[in-house]
Each structure stands twice: as C-alpha cells, then as structure tokens.
mmCIF file of C-alpha atoms and ligand atoms in Angstrom:
data_model
loop_
_atom_site.group_PDB
_atom_site.id
_atom_site.type_symbol
_atom_site.label_atom_id
_atom_site.label_comp_id
_atom_site.label_asym_id
_atom_site.label_seq_id
_atom_site.Cartn_x
_atom_site.Cartn_y
_atom_site.Cartn_z
ATOM 1 C CA UNK A 20 -0.208 0.289 0.334
ATOM 2 C CA UNK A 21 1.256 3.407 -0.825
ATOM 3 C CA UNK A 22 1.610 5.360 2.160
ATOM 4 C CA UNK A 23 3.105 8.669 1.309
ATOM 5 C CA UNK A 24 2.673 11.996 -0.054
ATOM 6 C CA UNK A 25 1.563 10.267 -3.458
ATOM 7 C CA UNK A 26 -1.380 9.642 -1.991
ATOM 8 C CA UNK A 27 -3.004 13.259 -2.064
ATOM 9 C CA UNK A 28 -2.195 13.320 -5.816
ATOM 10 C CA UNK A 29 -3.839 10.179 -6.542
ATOM 11 C CA UNK A 30 -6.619 11.210 -4.482
ATOM 12 C CA UNK A 31 -7.010 14.251 -6.692
ATOM 13 C CA UNK A 32 -6.623 12.388 -9.948
ATOM 14 C CA UNK A 33 -9.532 9.948 -8.747
ATOM 15 C CA UNK A 34 -11.803 12.743 -8.140
ATOM 16 C CA UNK A 35 -11.110 14.221 -11.359
ATOM 17 C CA UNK A 36 -11.279 10.767 -13.004
ATOM 18 C CA UNK A 37 -7.926 11.660 -14.702
ATOM 19 C CA UNK A 38 -7.157 9.437 -17.397
ATOM 20 C CA UNK A 39 -3.124 10.072 -16.956
ATOM 21 C CA UNK A 40 -3.214 8.330 -14.163
ATOM 22 C CA UNK A 41 -4.696 4.894 -15.712
ATOM 23 C CA UNK A 42 -2.209 1.986 -14.669
ATOM 24 C CA UNK A 43 -0.023 4.073 -12.348
ATOM 25 C CA UNK A 44 -2.603 3.060 -9.330
ATOM 26 C CA UNK A 45 -5.339 1.427 -8.259
ATOM 27 C CA UNK A 46 -7.615 2.054 -5.293
ATOM 28 C CA UNK A 47 -9.021 -0.017 -2.883
ATOM 29 C CA UNK A 48 -11.982 1.140 -1.375
ATOM 30 C CA UNK A 49 -12.241 -0.032 2.156
ATOM 31 C CA UNK A 50 -16.152 0.365 2.717
ATOM 32 C CA UNK A 51 -17.259 -1.880 -0.529
ATOM 33 C CA UNK A 52 -14.096 -4.330 -0.736
ATOM 34 C CA UNK A 53 -13.592 -3.284 -4.364
ATOM 35 C CA UNK A 54 -10.568 -2.109 -6.095
ATOM 36 C CA UNK A 55 -11.162 0.366 -9.178
ATOM 37 C CA UNK A 56 -8.833 2.352 -11.832
ATOM 38 C CA UNK A 57 -8.611 5.974 -11.390
ATOM 39 C CA UNK A 58 -11.407 6.626 -13.763
ATOM 40 C CA UNK A 59 -14.356 4.707 -12.248
ATOM 41 C CA UNK A 60 -17.358 6.238 -12.958
ATOM 42 C CA UNK A 61 -18.906 5.356 -9.593
ATOM 43 C CA UNK A 62 -19.092 7.533 -6.550
ATOM 44 C CA UNK A 63 -16.335 8.340 -5.326
ATOM 45 C CA UNK A 64 -15.040 7.571 -2.114
ATOM 46 C CA UNK A 65 -13.797 9.819 1.009
ATOM 47 C CA UNK A 66 -10.122 10.158 1.039
ATOM 48 C CA UNK A 67 -9.803 8.331 4.336
ATOM 49 C CA UNK A 68 -11.566 5.234 2.985
ATOM 50 C CA UNK A 69 -9.332 4.779 0.033
ATOM 51 C CA UNK A 70 -5.920 2.431 -0.017
ATOM 52 C CA UNK A 71 -3.963 2.947 -2.981
ATOM 53 C CA UNK A 72 -1.340 0.121 -4.723
ATOM 54 C CA UNK A 73 0.407 0.333 -7.661
ATOM 55 C CA UNK A 74 -0.200 -2.961 -8.857
ATOM 56 C CA UNK A 75 -3.099 -5.547 -9.325
ATOM 57 C CA UNK A 76 -1.449 -8.053 -7.180
ATOM 58 C CA UNK A 77 -0.794 -5.734 -4.428
ATOM 59 C CA UNK A 78 -4.728 -4.965 -4.208
ATOM 60 C CA UNK A 79 -6.073 -8.479 -4.451
ATOM 61 C CA UNK A 80 -3.232 -9.537 -1.669
ATOM 62 C CA UNK A 81 -4.841 -6.462 0.338
ATOM 63 C CA UNK A 82 -8.487 -8.772 -0.075
ATOM 64 C CA UNK A 83 -9.688 -6.208 -2.677
ATOM 65 C CA UNK A 84 -11.577 -7.511 -5.596
ATOM 66 C CA UNK A 85 -12.128 -6.136 -8.900
ATOM 67 C CA UNK A 86 -14.579 -3.417 -9.375
ATOM 68 C CA UNK A 87 -17.645 -4.379 -11.816
ATOM 69 C CA UNK A 88 -18.140 -0.910 -13.577
ATOM 70 C CA UNK A 89 -14.506 0.226 -13.954
ATOM 71 C CA UNK A 90 -13.118 -3.116 -14.553
ATOM 72 C CA UNK A 91 -9.682 -2.773 -13.034
ATOM 73 C CA UNK A 92 -8.011 -5.650 -15.328
ATOM 74 C CA UNK A 93 -9.298 -4.613 -18.247
ATOM 75 C CA UNK A 94 -7.361 -1.890 -20.600
ATOM 76 C CA UNK A 95 -9.377 1.220 -20.667
ATOM 77 C CA UNK A 96 -10.806 0.654 -24.197
ATOM 78 C CA UNK A 97 -10.519 -2.626 -25.158
ATOM 79 C CA UNK A 98 -11.928 -5.290 -22.532
ATOM 80 C CA UNK A 99 -10.329 -8.477 -23.536
ATOM 81 C CA UNK A 100 -13.291 -11.360 -23.215
ATOM 82 C CA UNK A 101 -11.071 -14.074 -22.399
ATOM 83 C CA UNK A 102 -9.709 -11.613 -19.093
ATOM 84 C CA UNK A 103 -13.233 -10.864 -18.443
ATOM 85 C CA UNK A 104 -14.426 -14.313 -18.334
ATOM 86 C CA UNK A 105 -11.632 -15.829 -16.210
ATOM 87 C CA UNK A 106 -11.759 -12.744 -13.526
ATOM 88 C CA UNK A 107 -15.847 -13.503 -13.174
ATOM 89 C CA UNK A 108 -14.925 -17.298 -12.896
ATOM 90 C CA UNK A 109 -12.924 -16.447 -10.179
ATOM 91 C CA UNK A 110 -15.184 -14.093 -8.036
ATOM 92 C CA UNK A 111 -18.182 -17.162 -8.594
ATOM 93 C CA UNK A 112 -15.264 -19.199 -6.842
ATOM 94 C CA UNK A 113 -12.454 -17.125 -4.982
ATOM 95 C CA UNK A 114 -10.592 -20.349 -3.236
ATOM 96 C CA UNK A 115 -10.707 -22.493 -6.592
ATOM 97 C CA UNK A 116 -7.013 -23.831 -7.503
ATOM 98 C CA UNK A 117 -7.153 -23.923 -11.476
ATOM 99 C CA UNK A 118 -6.058 -26.819 -13.561
ATOM 100 C CA UNK A 119 -5.883 -27.365 -16.715
ATOM 101 C CA UNK A 120 -9.243 -28.973 -16.975
ATOM 102 C CA UNK A 121 -10.971 -25.984 -15.686
ATOM 103 C CA UNK A 122 -9.989 -23.614 -18.454
ATOM 104 C CA UNK A 123 -11.274 -26.516 -21.089
ATOM 105 C CA UNK A 124 -14.565 -26.230 -19.573
ATOM 106 C CA UNK A 125 -14.939 -22.812 -20.107
ATOM 107 C CA UNK A 126 -13.267 -23.448 -23.695
ATOM 108 C CA UNK A 127 -10.396 -20.845 -23.012
ATOM 109 C CA UNK A 128 -7.245 -21.951 -24.162
ATOM 110 C CA UNK A 129 -4.330 -21.972 -21.078
ATOM 111 C CA UNK A 130 -1.399 -20.308 -22.678
ATOM 112 C CA UNK A 131 -3.607 -17.425 -24.529
ATOM 113 C CA UNK A 132 -4.996 -16.838 -20.839
ATOM 114 C CA UNK A 133 -1.279 -16.828 -19.490
ATOM 115 C CA UNK A 134 -0.119 -14.587 -22.074
ATOM 116 C CA UNK A 135 -3.009 -11.946 -22.009
ATOM 117 C CA UNK A 136 -2.618 -11.504 -17.982
ATOM 118 C CA UNK A 137 1.241 -11.416 -17.997
ATOM 119 C CA UNK A 138 1.417 -8.947 -20.842
ATOM 120 C CA UNK A 139 -1.789 -6.450 -18.951
ATOM 121 C CA UNK A 140 -1.085 -6.988 -15.521
ATOM 122 C CA UNK A 141 2.698 -8.996 -14.850
ATOM 123 C CA UNK A 142 1.301 -11.930 -13.739
ATOM 124 C CA UNK A 143 -0.020 -15.039 -15.089
ATOM 125 C CA UNK A 144 -3.845 -15.677 -14.633
ATOM 126 C CA UNK A 145 -2.478 -18.895 -12.054
ATOM 127 C CA UNK A 146 -1.101 -15.974 -10.535
ATOM 128 C CA UNK A 147 -3.964 -13.781 -10.186
ATOM 129 C CA UNK A 148 -6.277 -16.266 -8.689
ATOM 130 C CA UNK A 149 -3.665 -17.468 -6.091
ATOM 131 C CA UNK A 150 -3.435 -13.603 -5.288
ATOM 132 C CA UNK A 151 -7.021 -13.346 -4.993
ATOM 133 C CA UNK A 152 -7.136 -16.567 -3.026
ATOM 134 C CA UNK A 153 -4.155 -15.159 -0.736
ATOM 135 C CA UNK A 154 -6.078 -11.841 0.200
ATOM 136 C CA UNK A 155 -9.166 -13.606 1.250
ATOM 137 C CA UNK A 156 -7.561 -15.724 3.218
ATOM 138 C CA UNK A 157 -5.446 -12.919 4.719
ATOM 139 C CA UNK A 158 -8.183 -10.398 4.932
ATOM 140 C CA UNK A 159 -8.921 -10.914 8.693
ATOM 141 C CA UNK A 160 -5.463 -11.233 9.847
ATOM 142 C CA UNK A 161 -4.675 -8.041 8.137
ATOM 143 C CA UNK A 162 -7.388 -6.085 9.655
ATOM 144 C CA UNK A 163 -6.574 -8.022 13.121
ATOM 145 C CA UNK A 164 -10.260 -9.002 13.116
ATOM 146 C CA UNK A 165 -11.956 -12.067 14.107
ATOM 147 C CA UNK A 166 -12.836 -14.625 11.102
ATOM 148 C CA UNK A 167 -16.393 -15.026 12.251
ATOM 149 C CA UNK A 168 -17.153 -11.503 13.383
ATOM 150 C CA UNK A 169 -15.337 -10.768 9.604
ATOM 151 C CA UNK A 170 -18.262 -13.080 7.929
ATOM 152 C CA UNK A 171 -21.130 -11.889 9.566
ATOM 153 C CA UNK A 172 -19.881 -8.267 8.753
ATOM 154 C CA UNK A 173 -20.316 -9.156 5.129
ATOM 155 C CA UNK A 174 -23.020 -10.771 3.146
ATOM 156 C CA UNK A 175 -21.090 -11.252 0.080
ATOM 157 C CA UNK A 176 -18.231 -13.286 2.125
ATOM 158 C CA UNK A 177 -20.584 -15.318 4.451
ATOM 159 C CA UNK A 178 -22.093 -17.205 1.381
ATOM 160 C CA UNK A 179 -19.230 -17.955 -0.678
ATOM 161 C CA UNK A 180 -15.535 -18.209 -0.876
ATOM 162 C CA UNK A 181 -13.986 -16.192 1.960
ATOM 163 C CA UNK A 182 -14.443 -19.021 4.876
ATOM 164 C CA UNK A 183 -13.268 -21.733 2.694
ATOM 165 C CA UNK A 184 -10.421 -19.354 1.265
ATOM 166 C CA UNK A 185 -9.668 -18.797 4.705
ATOM 167 C CA UNK A 186 -9.553 -22.411 6.442
ATOM 168 C CA UNK A 187 -8.186 -24.031 3.004
ATOM 169 C CA UNK A 188 -4.858 -22.068 3.964
ATOM 170 C CA UNK A 189 -4.920 -20.833 7.521
ATOM 171 C CA UNK A 190 -6.509 -24.080 8.764
ATOM 172 C CA UNK A 191 -9.840 -24.751 10.728
ATOM 173 C CA UNK A 192 -12.266 -21.776 11.682
ATOM 174 C CA UNK A 193 -11.598 -21.067 15.658
ATOM 175 C CA UNK A 194 -14.584 -22.713 16.452
ATOM 176 C CA UNK A 195 -14.049 -25.712 15.038
ATOM 177 C CA UNK A 196 -10.517 -25.943 17.191
ATOM 178 C CA UNK A 197 -10.844 -27.322 20.323
ATOM 179 C CA UNK A 198 -7.528 -29.414 21.822
ATOM 180 C CA UNK A 199 -5.112 -28.544 18.984
ATOM 181 C CA UNK A 200 -2.196 -26.130 18.863
ATOM 182 C CA UNK A 201 -3.297 -22.627 17.710
ATOM 183 C CA UNK A 202 -1.155 -20.244 15.838
ATOM 184 C CA UNK A 203 -1.613 -16.596 15.575
ATOM 185 C CA UNK A 204 -0.925 -14.700 12.565
ATOM 186 C CA UNK A 205 -0.567 -11.183 12.158
ATOM 187 C CA UNK A 206 0.105 -8.587 9.243
ATOM 188 C CA UNK A 207 3.078 -6.623 9.532
ATOM 189 C CA UNK A 208 3.641 -3.432 7.107
ATOM 190 C CA UNK A 209 7.030 -2.892 6.502
ATOM 191 C CA UNK A 210 9.279 -0.701 4.009
ATOM 192 C CA UNK A 211 9.708 -3.493 1.612
ATOM 193 C CA UNK A 212 5.766 -4.227 1.720
ATOM 194 C CA UNK A 213 3.651 -6.212 4.089
ATOM 195 C CA UNK A 214 4.788 -9.305 5.696
ATOM 196 C CA UNK A 215 3.034 -12.254 7.320
ATOM 197 C CA UNK A 216 4.230 -13.479 10.845
ATOM 198 C CA UNK A 217 2.818 -16.275 12.408
ATOM 199 C CA UNK A 218 3.586 -17.394 15.868
ATOM 200 C CA UNK A 219 2.412 -19.127 19.284
ATOM 201 C CA UNK A 220 2.498 -17.859 22.515
ATOM 202 C CA UNK A 221 6.728 -18.220 22.778
ATOM 203 C CA UNK A 222 8.370 -18.610 19.541
ATOM 204 C CA UNK A 223 8.349 -17.052 16.025
ATOM 205 C CA UNK A 224 7.576 -19.637 13.091
ATOM 206 C CA UNK A 225 7.143 -17.561 9.946
ATOM 207 C CA UNK A 226 8.128 -14.320 8.728
ATOM 208 C CA UNK A 227 7.548 -13.822 4.938
ATOM 209 C CA UNK A 228 6.177 -11.093 2.303
ATOM 210 C CA UNK A 229 2.892 -11.673 1.673
ATOM 211 C CA UNK A 230 3.482 -11.423 -2.193
ATOM 212 C CA UNK A 231 6.394 -14.221 -1.765
ATOM 213 C CA UNK A 232 5.897 -16.859 -4.781
ATOM 214 C CA UNK A 233 4.842 -20.063 -2.556
ATOM 215 C CA UNK A 234 3.982 -18.709 0.499
ATOM 216 C CA UNK A 235 0.720 -20.329 0.331
ATOM 217 C CA UNK A 236 2.085 -23.834 0.277
ATOM 218 C CA UNK A 237 4.905 -22.827 3.273
ATOM 219 C CA UNK A 238 1.539 -21.911 4.979
ATOM 220 C CA UNK A 239 0.131 -25.059 4.500
ATOM 221 C CA UNK A 240 3.188 -26.903 4.791
ATOM 222 C CA UNK A 241 3.587 -25.112 8.446
ATOM 223 C CA UNK A 242 0.357 -26.273 9.354
ATOM 224 C CA UNK A 243 0.704 -29.786 8.789
ATOM 225 C CA UNK A 244 3.598 -30.284 10.318
ATOM 226 C CA UNK A 245 2.775 -28.436 13.607
ATOM 227 C CA UNK A 246 -1.184 -29.951 13.297
ATOM 228 C CA UNK A 247 -2.216 -26.226 14.118
ATOM 229 C CA UNK A 248 -4.701 -23.958 13.407
ATOM 230 C CA UNK A 249 -3.846 -20.777 12.366
ATOM 231 C CA UNK A 250 -6.177 -17.498 13.533
ATOM 232 C CA UNK A 251 -5.653 -13.673 13.375
ATOM 233 C CA UNK A 252 -4.141 -12.200 16.177
ATOM 234 C CA UNK A 253 -1.109 -11.091 18.422
ATOM 235 C CA UNK A 254 1.555 -12.837 20.743
ATOM 236 C CA UNK A 255 4.579 -11.829 22.721
ATOM 237 C CA UNK A 256 7.047 -12.914 19.739
ATOM 238 C CA UNK A 257 4.784 -10.900 17.389
ATOM 239 C CA UNK A 258 5.009 -7.758 19.075
ATOM 240 C CA UNK A 259 8.305 -8.419 19.731
ATOM 241 C CA UNK A 260 9.587 -9.125 15.905
ATOM 242 C CA UNK A 261 7.142 -6.141 14.697
ATOM 243 C CA UNK A 262 9.556 -3.749 17.034
ATOM 244 C CA UNK A 263 13.021 -5.145 16.056
ATOM 245 C CA UNK A 264 11.615 -4.698 12.111
ATOM 246 C CA UNK A 265 10.414 -1.433 13.180
ATOM 247 C CA UNK A 266 14.406 -1.038 14.511
ATOM 248 C CA UNK A 267 15.831 -2.907 11.812
ATOM 249 C CA UNK A 268 14.326 -0.563 9.052
ATOM 250 C CA UNK A 269 15.766 2.223 10.851
ATOM 251 C CA UNK A 270 19.150 1.082 10.759
ATOM 252 C CA UNK A 271 18.846 0.755 14.676
ATOM 253 C CA UNK A 272 19.141 -3.005 15.131
ATOM 254 C CA UNK A 273 21.754 -5.522 13.985
ATOM 255 C CA UNK A 274 20.497 -8.576 16.058
ATOM 256 C CA UNK A 275 17.481 -10.226 16.289
ATOM 257 C CA UNK A 276 16.409 -11.850 19.450
ATOM 258 C CA UNK A 277 13.067 -12.515 19.346
ATOM 259 C CA UNK A 278 12.643 -16.719 20.166
ATOM 260 C CA UNK A 279 12.478 -18.541 16.766
ATOM 261 C CA UNK A 280 11.295 -22.112 16.149
ATOM 262 C CA UNK A 281 13.143 -23.543 13.042
ATOM 263 C CA UNK A 282 10.705 -26.104 11.583
ATOM 264 C CA UNK A 283 13.021 -28.357 9.677
ATOM 265 C CA UNK A 284 15.617 -31.466 9.176
ATOM 266 C CA UNK A 285 18.978 -31.250 11.174
ATOM 267 C CA UNK A 286 20.832 -30.365 8.411
ATOM 268 C CA UNK A 287 18.421 -27.704 7.636
ATOM 269 C CA UNK A 288 18.656 -26.206 11.117
ATOM 270 C CA UNK A 289 22.378 -26.064 10.867
ATOM 271 C CA UNK A 290 22.266 -24.281 7.647
ATOM 272 C CA UNK A 291 19.936 -21.851 9.220
ATOM 273 C CA UNK A 292 22.130 -21.319 12.376
ATOM 274 C CA UNK A 293 25.323 -20.503 9.723
ATOM 275 C CA UNK A 294 23.611 -18.252 8.008
ATOM 276 C CA UNK A 295 22.430 -16.312 11.380
ATOM 277 C CA UNK A 296 25.976 -15.938 11.977
ATOM 278 C CA UNK A 297 26.546 -14.137 8.714
ATOM 279 C CA UNK A 298 27.081 -10.298 10.218
ATOM 280 C CA UNK A 299 25.172 -7.749 9.104
ATOM 281 C CA UNK A 300 26.505 -5.775 5.775
ATOM 282 C CA UNK A 301 28.380 -9.072 4.690
ATOM 283 C CA UNK A 302 27.345 -11.586 2.409
ATOM 284 C CA UNK A 303 28.730 -15.339 1.990
ATOM 285 C CA UNK A 304 28.327 -18.009 -1.031
ATOM 286 C CA UNK A 305 26.486 -21.270 -0.887
ATOM 287 C CA UNK A 306 30.208 -22.709 -1.199
ATOM 288 C CA UNK A 307 31.461 -20.734 1.831
ATOM 289 C CA UNK A 308 28.529 -22.180 3.796
ATOM 290 C CA UNK A 309 29.102 -25.586 2.888
ATOM 291 C CA UNK A 310 32.795 -25.292 3.578
ATOM 292 C CA UNK A 311 31.771 -23.710 7.067
ATOM 293 C CA UNK A 312 29.404 -26.845 7.630
ATOM 294 C CA UNK A 313 32.693 -29.350 7.282
ATOM 295 C CA UNK A 314 30.791 -30.656 4.152
ATOM 296 C CA UNK A 315 32.222 -28.464 1.007
ATOM 297 C CA UNK A 316 30.467 -30.585 -1.554
ATOM 298 C CA UNK A 317 26.996 -29.970 0.016
ATOM 299 C CA UNK A 318 26.470 -26.643 -1.578
ATOM 300 C CA UNK A 319 23.259 -27.542 -3.523
ATOM 301 C CA UNK A 320 22.136 -28.911 -0.624
ATOM 302 C CA UNK A 321 22.782 -25.944 1.447
ATOM 303 C CA UNK A 322 21.206 -23.947 -1.563
ATOM 304 C CA UNK A 323 17.895 -25.834 -0.903
ATOM 305 C CA UNK A 324 18.044 -25.520 2.773
ATOM 306 C CA UNK A 325 18.459 -21.505 2.072
ATOM 307 C CA UNK A 326 15.052 -21.675 -0.027
ATOM 308 C CA UNK A 327 13.259 -23.596 2.527
ATOM 309 C CA UNK A 328 13.853 -20.450 5.160
ATOM 310 C CA UNK A 329 10.398 -19.580 6.307
ATOM 311 C CA UNK A 330 11.784 -16.606 8.609
ATOM 312 C CA UNK A 331 12.846 -13.724 6.116
ATOM 313 C CA UNK A 332 15.182 -10.857 6.965
ATOM 314 C CA UNK A 333 15.860 -12.742 10.711
ATOM 315 C CA UNK A 334 17.273 -15.312 9.521
ATOM 316 C CA UNK A 335 19.392 -13.382 6.689
ATOM 317 C CA UNK A 336 19.196 -15.895 3.413
ATOM 318 C CA UNK A 337 19.517 -12.937 1.726
ATOM 319 C CA UNK A 338 23.068 -12.629 2.711
ATOM 320 C CA UNK A 339 23.702 -15.726 0.395
ATOM 321 C CA UNK A 340 24.936 -14.448 -3.240
ATOM 322 C CA UNK A 341 26.681 -16.102 -6.006
ATOM 323 C CA UNK A 342 30.219 -17.493 -5.925
ATOM 324 C CA UNK A 343 30.760 -14.777 -8.798
ATOM 325 C CA UNK A 344 29.550 -12.019 -7.007
ATOM 326 C CA UNK A 345 26.388 -11.704 -8.607
ATOM 327 C CA UNK A 346 22.944 -11.577 -6.272
ATOM 328 C CA UNK A 347 21.321 -14.796 -6.915
ATOM 329 C CA UNK A 348 17.642 -15.550 -6.343
ATOM 330 C CA UNK A 349 15.662 -14.465 -3.629
ATOM 331 C CA UNK A 350 11.877 -15.675 -2.552
ATOM 332 C CA UNK A 351 10.877 -12.082 -1.808
ATOM 333 C CA UNK A 352 12.495 -10.968 -5.070
ATOM 334 C CA UNK A 353 15.479 -9.755 -6.492
ATOM 335 C CA UNK A 354 14.864 -6.188 -5.857
ATOM 336 C CA UNK A 355 13.973 -6.616 -2.148
ATOM 337 C CA UNK A 356 17.499 -8.683 -2.025
ATOM 338 C CA UNK A 357 19.354 -5.782 -3.111
ATOM 339 C CA UNK A 358 17.529 -3.494 -0.838
ATOM 340 C CA UNK A 359 18.550 -5.154 2.238
ATOM 341 C CA UNK A 360 22.080 -5.776 1.217
ATOM 342 C CA UNK A 361 22.517 -2.094 0.274
ATOM 343 C CA UNK A 362 20.427 -1.113 3.772
ATOM 344 C CA UNK A 363 22.921 -3.235 5.814
ATOM 345 C CA UNK A 364 26.109 -1.855 4.281
ATOM 346 C CA UNK A 365 25.244 1.605 5.350
HETATM 347 ZN ZN1 ZN B 6 -14.513 0.947 -10.188
#
C-alpha cells in the first residue's frame, strides 16, 4: 500500500477521473471491498476510505476484488473477453485452484490466458487467482479481526469463498478448534511491503512477504507439520518481531532476539544457524557455507535449505550470493534482496 505524499495526488486524480493516471495506481475502497482504476464512474469514496496500490497484485493480496463498473483488469478501451470471463470465474469461486481441465471447461486456451494476463498485469492468470485467494485468506489477519465477525459483517463473503479460502490456507476456523495447537497470524507493514508473521505464545514460526511466491504452500506445510490451526491475532513474539523489524529498518538493530521456532531437518537447521552467523553488511556464497559446515560438496543441499527458510530477514538468507558476486535468487524478489544488502552496508 502506498502511504506517502503520492496518495494526495492520486486522490485528486481519482476525483477528477484523470486518464493520465491509468495504470499508475489502483484504489482499494475500504467500505465496499472493491478496487478501481482512477477513472471509475462510480461515486468517489472519501479519502480516508481509500488505499492506493501500484499493482493489481498488491490490491488483490490486500483482499480487494475488482470493481464491476470500471473493471480494473481491462485496458481502458478494450475489454478482453478472456480476461473478463476468467476474472468473473474467480469471483464465483475464489478458493478454487485452477487446473488444465478448468480452462477446457470454459473453452479457453490456457496459454492464451497466461499470455494475456502476463502482458497486461505482469502476472499469469494462475498467479492472479492465487493472489485473490491469498488476499481473502489474509483479510481478517490484515484487519486483525476475528474471522467470524468478518464473516457476519459481510454478506458477500459469508455465503461464498471467504470461509473456504481462509480455512483452506490457514486451517479450520477457530470455532472448530478444540484441543489442537493454535498459531496466531499478524500482518506487518514494512518499508519493503507487507509481511505475514505467524507465532505461538513463545516463538516465531514464520515471517514472509505476503507476495512471496509459494507462501500458500509454506503456510500449508507449517500447518501440516505442527497440526495447528492459524487464526488472526498477536502474541508476544509477534509484538517483539514487529518492534525489531521497525528498528532494523530504521538502522538501529543488528541482531534479532525474538525466539524462533525452526521447522526443518537437522541439516536445514544447521544451515539456518550458519546463516545467522553472517554479520550484517557481509555476504557468503553457498560454497562458503558448505565449507563452514565441514561439507564442501554439499553446496546444492545448502542452497535448498537456504530456499526453505521461512523466517525472512531474521534468518538472513538474503546474505547469500553467487560465488561470482552475482546476487542470485531470493524468495521475496531480487529488488528486495538488493535493498536489504544495501541497507545493511550503510
Ligand atoms: Zn470502479
């Protein structure tokens, strides 16, 4: 979400239906739960009810659905039938995971759909559907509300995908959880975008950017391994990590002290522990790490363990780069990796 001085400009553009701002921003309307393009013909919301986003994906992950009037997923002068049809299909059944036969049922060519979405929105249709699904699942976490209250407050979701989207990703709703472990999840806004934090009363289990590729599977894996349900809320480790992240981003923190729960094999844990010994401002290669672990040939396994890290920033997998000095990959995206490394150097 854009939170700086641009929001005033954008709001002005919204009021004026300024076509020059098409594609520059999208606006989420808190009172209706939809997101619009700047030129939407519908009545304009109050400034305090607007949230501005640079991309469709960000608006979806913040749980907004596309407006029926201005159709923010279509080019201003051209509504692609395929795009429109697929967007409507997602709204009818937001928790669905799309497979090849689903496209066939709609007589849509999967690769055409992928191309059209990618060209227009920088993400494929499957990524679109996933972002919408995650957005619904993250909705009550983002607002910090109890899931049941959220459902009651909104007729649209109570009858359709919300409960399913939430429970498919986060586990059974709280009413159904009796004796099992309950993990709490919070939405943390950071200068690099929103993060999802999941913890019990004593330890932090997961910290990831909400737009991270594969987050849905990670959360599912966490749930399966811990047999826990995940509900919106805060615990001591979440309060602690929120404060530590704030200090980290303003440059006053070098060591995280929030207790961590490491969910992995003994080898993965040894890699993660090794990662935490890399001081801020420095980097290592996979080969360096493998040598430090006394197993110089294990760099591939080290790379895998690095990728399986579920505690972004705190376990600094972003400090691992290629042997040739290239940045290498990062689950949260290369731009963030570069930002973090630059931030830690200064
Ligand atoms: Zn609209």
